[in-house]
Coordinates of N, CA, C and O in Angstrom, one line a residue:
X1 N 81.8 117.2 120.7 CA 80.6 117.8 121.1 C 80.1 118.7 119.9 O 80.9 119.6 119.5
X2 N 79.1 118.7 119.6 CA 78.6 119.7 118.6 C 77.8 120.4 119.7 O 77.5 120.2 120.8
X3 N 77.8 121.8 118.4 CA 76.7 123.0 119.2 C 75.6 122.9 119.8 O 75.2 123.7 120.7
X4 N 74.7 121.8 119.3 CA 73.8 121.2 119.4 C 73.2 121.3 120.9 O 72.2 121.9 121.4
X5 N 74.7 120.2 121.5 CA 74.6 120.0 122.7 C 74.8 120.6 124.1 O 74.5 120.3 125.3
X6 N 75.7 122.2 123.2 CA 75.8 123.2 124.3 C 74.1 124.1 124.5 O 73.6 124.5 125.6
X7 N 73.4 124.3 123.3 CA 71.7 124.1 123.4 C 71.1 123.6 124.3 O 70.7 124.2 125.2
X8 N 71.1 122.1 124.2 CA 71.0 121.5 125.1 C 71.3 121.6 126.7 O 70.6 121.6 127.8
X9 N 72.2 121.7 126.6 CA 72.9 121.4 128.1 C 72.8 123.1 128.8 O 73.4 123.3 129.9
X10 N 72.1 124.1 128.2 CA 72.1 125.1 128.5 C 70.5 125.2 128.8 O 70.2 126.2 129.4
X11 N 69.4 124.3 128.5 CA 68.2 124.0 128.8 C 68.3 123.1 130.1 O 67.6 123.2 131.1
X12 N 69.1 122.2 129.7 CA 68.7 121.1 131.1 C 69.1 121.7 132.3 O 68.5 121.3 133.3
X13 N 70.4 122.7 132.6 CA 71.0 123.4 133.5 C 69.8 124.5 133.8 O 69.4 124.6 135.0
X14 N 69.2 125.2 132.7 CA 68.2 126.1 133.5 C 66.9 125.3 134.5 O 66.5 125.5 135.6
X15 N 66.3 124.1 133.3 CA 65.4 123.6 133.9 C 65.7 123.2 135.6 O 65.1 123.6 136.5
X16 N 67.1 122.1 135.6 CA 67.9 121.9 137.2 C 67.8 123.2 137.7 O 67.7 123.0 138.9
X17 N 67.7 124.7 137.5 CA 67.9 125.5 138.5 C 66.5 125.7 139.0 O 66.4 126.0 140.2
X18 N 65.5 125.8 138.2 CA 64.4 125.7 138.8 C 63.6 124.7 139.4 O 62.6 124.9 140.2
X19 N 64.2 123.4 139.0 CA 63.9 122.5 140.3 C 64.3 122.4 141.6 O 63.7 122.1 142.7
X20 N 65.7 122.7 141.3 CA 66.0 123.1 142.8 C 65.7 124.2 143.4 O 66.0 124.3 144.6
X21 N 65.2 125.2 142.7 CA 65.1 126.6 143.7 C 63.7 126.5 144.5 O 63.3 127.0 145.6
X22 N 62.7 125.4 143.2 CA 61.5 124.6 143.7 C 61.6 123.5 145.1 O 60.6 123.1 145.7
X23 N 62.4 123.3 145.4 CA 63.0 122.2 146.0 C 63.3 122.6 147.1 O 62.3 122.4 147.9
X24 N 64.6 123.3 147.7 CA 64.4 124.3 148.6 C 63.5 125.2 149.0 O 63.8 125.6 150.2
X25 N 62.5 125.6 148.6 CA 61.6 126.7 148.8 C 60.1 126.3 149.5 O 59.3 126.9 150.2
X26 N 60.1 124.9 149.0 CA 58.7 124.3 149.5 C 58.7 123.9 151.1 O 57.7 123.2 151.4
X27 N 59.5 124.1 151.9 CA 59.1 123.6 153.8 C 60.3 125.2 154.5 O 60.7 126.3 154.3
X28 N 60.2 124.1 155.3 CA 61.7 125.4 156.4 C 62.8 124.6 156.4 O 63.2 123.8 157.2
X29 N 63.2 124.9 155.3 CA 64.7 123.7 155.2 C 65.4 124.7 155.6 O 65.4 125.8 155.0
X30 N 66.2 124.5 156.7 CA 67.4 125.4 157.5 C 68.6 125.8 155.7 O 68.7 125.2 154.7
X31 N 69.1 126.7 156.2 CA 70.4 127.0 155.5 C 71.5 125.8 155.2 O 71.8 125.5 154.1
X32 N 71.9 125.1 156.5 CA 72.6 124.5 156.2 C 72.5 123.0 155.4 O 73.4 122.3 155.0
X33 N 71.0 122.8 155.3 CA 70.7 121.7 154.3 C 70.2 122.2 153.4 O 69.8 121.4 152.5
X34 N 70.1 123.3 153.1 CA 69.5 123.9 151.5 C 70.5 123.8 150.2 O 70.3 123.9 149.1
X35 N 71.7 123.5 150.7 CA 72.6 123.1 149.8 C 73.1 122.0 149.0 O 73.6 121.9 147.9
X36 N 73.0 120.7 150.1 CA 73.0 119.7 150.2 C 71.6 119.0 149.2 O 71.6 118.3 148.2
X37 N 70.9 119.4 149.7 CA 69.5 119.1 148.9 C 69.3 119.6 147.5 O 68.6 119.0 146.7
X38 N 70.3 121.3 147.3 CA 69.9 121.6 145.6 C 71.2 120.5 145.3 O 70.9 119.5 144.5
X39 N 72.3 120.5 145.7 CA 73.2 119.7 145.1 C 72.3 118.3 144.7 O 72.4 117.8 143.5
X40 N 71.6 117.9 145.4 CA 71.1 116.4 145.0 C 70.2 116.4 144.5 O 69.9 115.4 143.8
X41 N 69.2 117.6 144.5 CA 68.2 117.6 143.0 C 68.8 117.8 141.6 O 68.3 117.2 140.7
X42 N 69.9 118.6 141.6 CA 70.2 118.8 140.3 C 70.9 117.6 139.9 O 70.5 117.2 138.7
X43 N 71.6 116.8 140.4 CA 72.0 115.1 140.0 C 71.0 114.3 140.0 O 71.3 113.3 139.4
X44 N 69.9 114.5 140.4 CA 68.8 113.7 139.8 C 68.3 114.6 138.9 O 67.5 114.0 138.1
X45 N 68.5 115.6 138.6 CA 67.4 116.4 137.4 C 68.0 116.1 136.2 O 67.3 115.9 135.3
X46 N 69.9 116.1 136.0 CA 70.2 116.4 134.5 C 71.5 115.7 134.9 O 71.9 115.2 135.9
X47 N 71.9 115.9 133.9 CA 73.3 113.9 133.5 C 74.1 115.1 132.8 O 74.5 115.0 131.6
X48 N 74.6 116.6 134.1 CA 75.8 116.7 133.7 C 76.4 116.6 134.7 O 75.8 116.6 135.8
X49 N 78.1 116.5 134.8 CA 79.1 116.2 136.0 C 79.5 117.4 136.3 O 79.4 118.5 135.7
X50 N 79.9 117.3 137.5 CA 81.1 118.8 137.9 C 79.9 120.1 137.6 O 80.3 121.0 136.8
X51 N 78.6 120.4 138.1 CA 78.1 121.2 138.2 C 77.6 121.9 139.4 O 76.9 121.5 140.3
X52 N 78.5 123.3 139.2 CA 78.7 124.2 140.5 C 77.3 124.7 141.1 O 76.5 125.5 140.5
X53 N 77.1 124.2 142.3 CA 75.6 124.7 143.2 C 75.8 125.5 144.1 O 76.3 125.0 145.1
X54 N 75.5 127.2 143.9 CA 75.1 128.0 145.0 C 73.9 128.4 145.6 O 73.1 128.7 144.7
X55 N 73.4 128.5 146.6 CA 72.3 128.7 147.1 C 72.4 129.9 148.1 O 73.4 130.2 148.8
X56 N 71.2 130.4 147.9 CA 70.3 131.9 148.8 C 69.4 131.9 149.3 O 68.5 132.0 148.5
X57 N 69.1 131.7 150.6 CA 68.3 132.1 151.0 C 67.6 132.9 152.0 O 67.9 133.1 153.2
X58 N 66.7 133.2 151.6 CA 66.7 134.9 152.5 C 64.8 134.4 153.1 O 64.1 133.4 152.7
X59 N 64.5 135.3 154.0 CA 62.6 134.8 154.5 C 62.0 134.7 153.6 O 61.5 133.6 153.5
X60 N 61.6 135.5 152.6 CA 61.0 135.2 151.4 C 61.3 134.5 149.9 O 60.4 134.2 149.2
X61 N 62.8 134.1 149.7 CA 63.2 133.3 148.7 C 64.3 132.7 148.5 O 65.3 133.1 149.2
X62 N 64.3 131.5 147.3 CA 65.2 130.9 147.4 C 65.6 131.0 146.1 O 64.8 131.2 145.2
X63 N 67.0 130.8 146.0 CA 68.1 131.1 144.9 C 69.1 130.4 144.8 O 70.1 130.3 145.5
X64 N 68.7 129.5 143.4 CA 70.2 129.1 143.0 C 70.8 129.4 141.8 O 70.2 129.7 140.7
X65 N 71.8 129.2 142.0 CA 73.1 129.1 140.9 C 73.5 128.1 140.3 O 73.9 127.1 141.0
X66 N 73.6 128.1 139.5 CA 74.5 127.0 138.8 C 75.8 127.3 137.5 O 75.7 127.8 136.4
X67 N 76.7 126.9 137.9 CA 78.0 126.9 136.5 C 78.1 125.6 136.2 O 78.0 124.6 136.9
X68 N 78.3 125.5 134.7 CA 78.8 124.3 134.2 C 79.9 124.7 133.0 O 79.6 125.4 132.0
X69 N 80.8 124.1 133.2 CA 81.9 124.3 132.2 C 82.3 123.2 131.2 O 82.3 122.1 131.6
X70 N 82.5 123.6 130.0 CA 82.3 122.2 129.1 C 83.0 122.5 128.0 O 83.0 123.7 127.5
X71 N 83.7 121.6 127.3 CA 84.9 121.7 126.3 C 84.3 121.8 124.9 O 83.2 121.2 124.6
X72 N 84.9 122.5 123.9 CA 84.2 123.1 123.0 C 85.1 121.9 122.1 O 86.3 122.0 122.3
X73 N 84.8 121.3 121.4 CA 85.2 120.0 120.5 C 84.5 120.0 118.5 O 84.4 119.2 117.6
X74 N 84.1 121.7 118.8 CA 84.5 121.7 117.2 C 85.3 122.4 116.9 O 85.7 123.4 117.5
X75 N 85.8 121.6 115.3 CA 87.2 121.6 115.0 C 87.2 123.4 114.7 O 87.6 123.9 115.7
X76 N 86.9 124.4 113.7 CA 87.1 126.1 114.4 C 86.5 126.5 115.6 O 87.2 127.1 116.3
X77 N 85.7 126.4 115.9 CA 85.0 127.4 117.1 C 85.9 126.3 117.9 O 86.3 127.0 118.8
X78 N 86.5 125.1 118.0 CA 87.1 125.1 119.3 C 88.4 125.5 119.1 O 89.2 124.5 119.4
X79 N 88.9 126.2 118.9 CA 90.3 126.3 118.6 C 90.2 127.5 119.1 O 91.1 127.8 119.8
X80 N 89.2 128.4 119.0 CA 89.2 129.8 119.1 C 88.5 129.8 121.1 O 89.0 130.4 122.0
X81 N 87.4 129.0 121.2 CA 86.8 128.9 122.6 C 87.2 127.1 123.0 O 86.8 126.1 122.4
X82 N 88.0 127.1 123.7 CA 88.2 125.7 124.4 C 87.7 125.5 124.9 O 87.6 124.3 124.7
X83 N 86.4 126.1 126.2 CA 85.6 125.8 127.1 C 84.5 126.8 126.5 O 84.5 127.7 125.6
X84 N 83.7 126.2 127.5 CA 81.8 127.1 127.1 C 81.9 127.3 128.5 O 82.5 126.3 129.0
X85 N 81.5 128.3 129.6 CA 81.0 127.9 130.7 C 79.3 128.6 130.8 O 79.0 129.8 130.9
X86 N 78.4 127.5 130.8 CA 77.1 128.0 131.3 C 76.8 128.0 132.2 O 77.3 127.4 133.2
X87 N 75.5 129.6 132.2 CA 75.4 129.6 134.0 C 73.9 129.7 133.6 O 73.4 130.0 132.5
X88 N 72.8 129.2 134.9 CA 71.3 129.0 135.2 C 70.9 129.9 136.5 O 71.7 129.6 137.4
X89 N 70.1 130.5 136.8 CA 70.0 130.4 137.7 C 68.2 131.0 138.0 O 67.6 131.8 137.2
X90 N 67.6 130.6 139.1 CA 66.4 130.5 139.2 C 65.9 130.9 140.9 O 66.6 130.7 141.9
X91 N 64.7 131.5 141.0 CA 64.4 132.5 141.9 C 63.1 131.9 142.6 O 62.2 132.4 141.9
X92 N 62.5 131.1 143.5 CA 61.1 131.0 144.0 C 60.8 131.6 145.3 O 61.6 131.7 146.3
X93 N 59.9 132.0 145.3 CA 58.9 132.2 146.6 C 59.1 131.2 147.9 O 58.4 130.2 147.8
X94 N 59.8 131.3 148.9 CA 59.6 130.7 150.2 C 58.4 130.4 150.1 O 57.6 131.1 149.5
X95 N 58.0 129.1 150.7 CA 56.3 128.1 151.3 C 56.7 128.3 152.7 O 56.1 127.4 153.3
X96 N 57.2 128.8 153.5 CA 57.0 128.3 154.4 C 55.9 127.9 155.3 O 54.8 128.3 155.1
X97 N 56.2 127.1 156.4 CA 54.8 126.5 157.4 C 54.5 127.5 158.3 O 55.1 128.2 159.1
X98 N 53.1 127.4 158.1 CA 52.3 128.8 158.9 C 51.7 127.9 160.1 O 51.0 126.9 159.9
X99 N 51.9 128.4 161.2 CA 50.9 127.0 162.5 C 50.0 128.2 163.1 O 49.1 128.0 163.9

């Protein structure tokens, strides 16, 4: 892995947290599927594995987390850091439905 890619993968994890916090935030998605749902946006958002999804939500917003841990595979900097762990995380405004 070059550095390159920890760049990267530290964009596409932010971008994934704000689609899911987008994601959850737009109806009355109960608590217990707000998790379920960011987990499955962020595997459609970005092509990394093993990425940790927490979710918050309170009347007015939604919050997620994300960790991703990833092996550092150049030859000095990895010797000295074996893993990178990136974290994202992203904050929206509840939609809820007004009747």
């Amino acid at each position: 892995m070059q550095l390159g890619s920890v760049a990267n993968d530290q964009l596409a994890l932010n971008h994934a947290a704000q689609v899911a916090a987008r994601a959850i935030s737009l109806a009355d998605i109960p608590d217990e599927s707000a998790q379920q749902i960011a987990i499955s946006t962020v595997e459609q958002t970005v092509n990394l594995n093993d990425v940790e999804v927490a979710v918050e939500l309170d009347r007015d917003t939604a919050k997620v987390d994300l960790r991703f841990s990833r092996e550092v595979a150049v030859p000095i900097i990895g010797k000295l850091f074996k893993r990178v762990e990136l974290r994202a995380s992203a904050v929206m405004p509840r939609q809820l439905a007004t009747n």
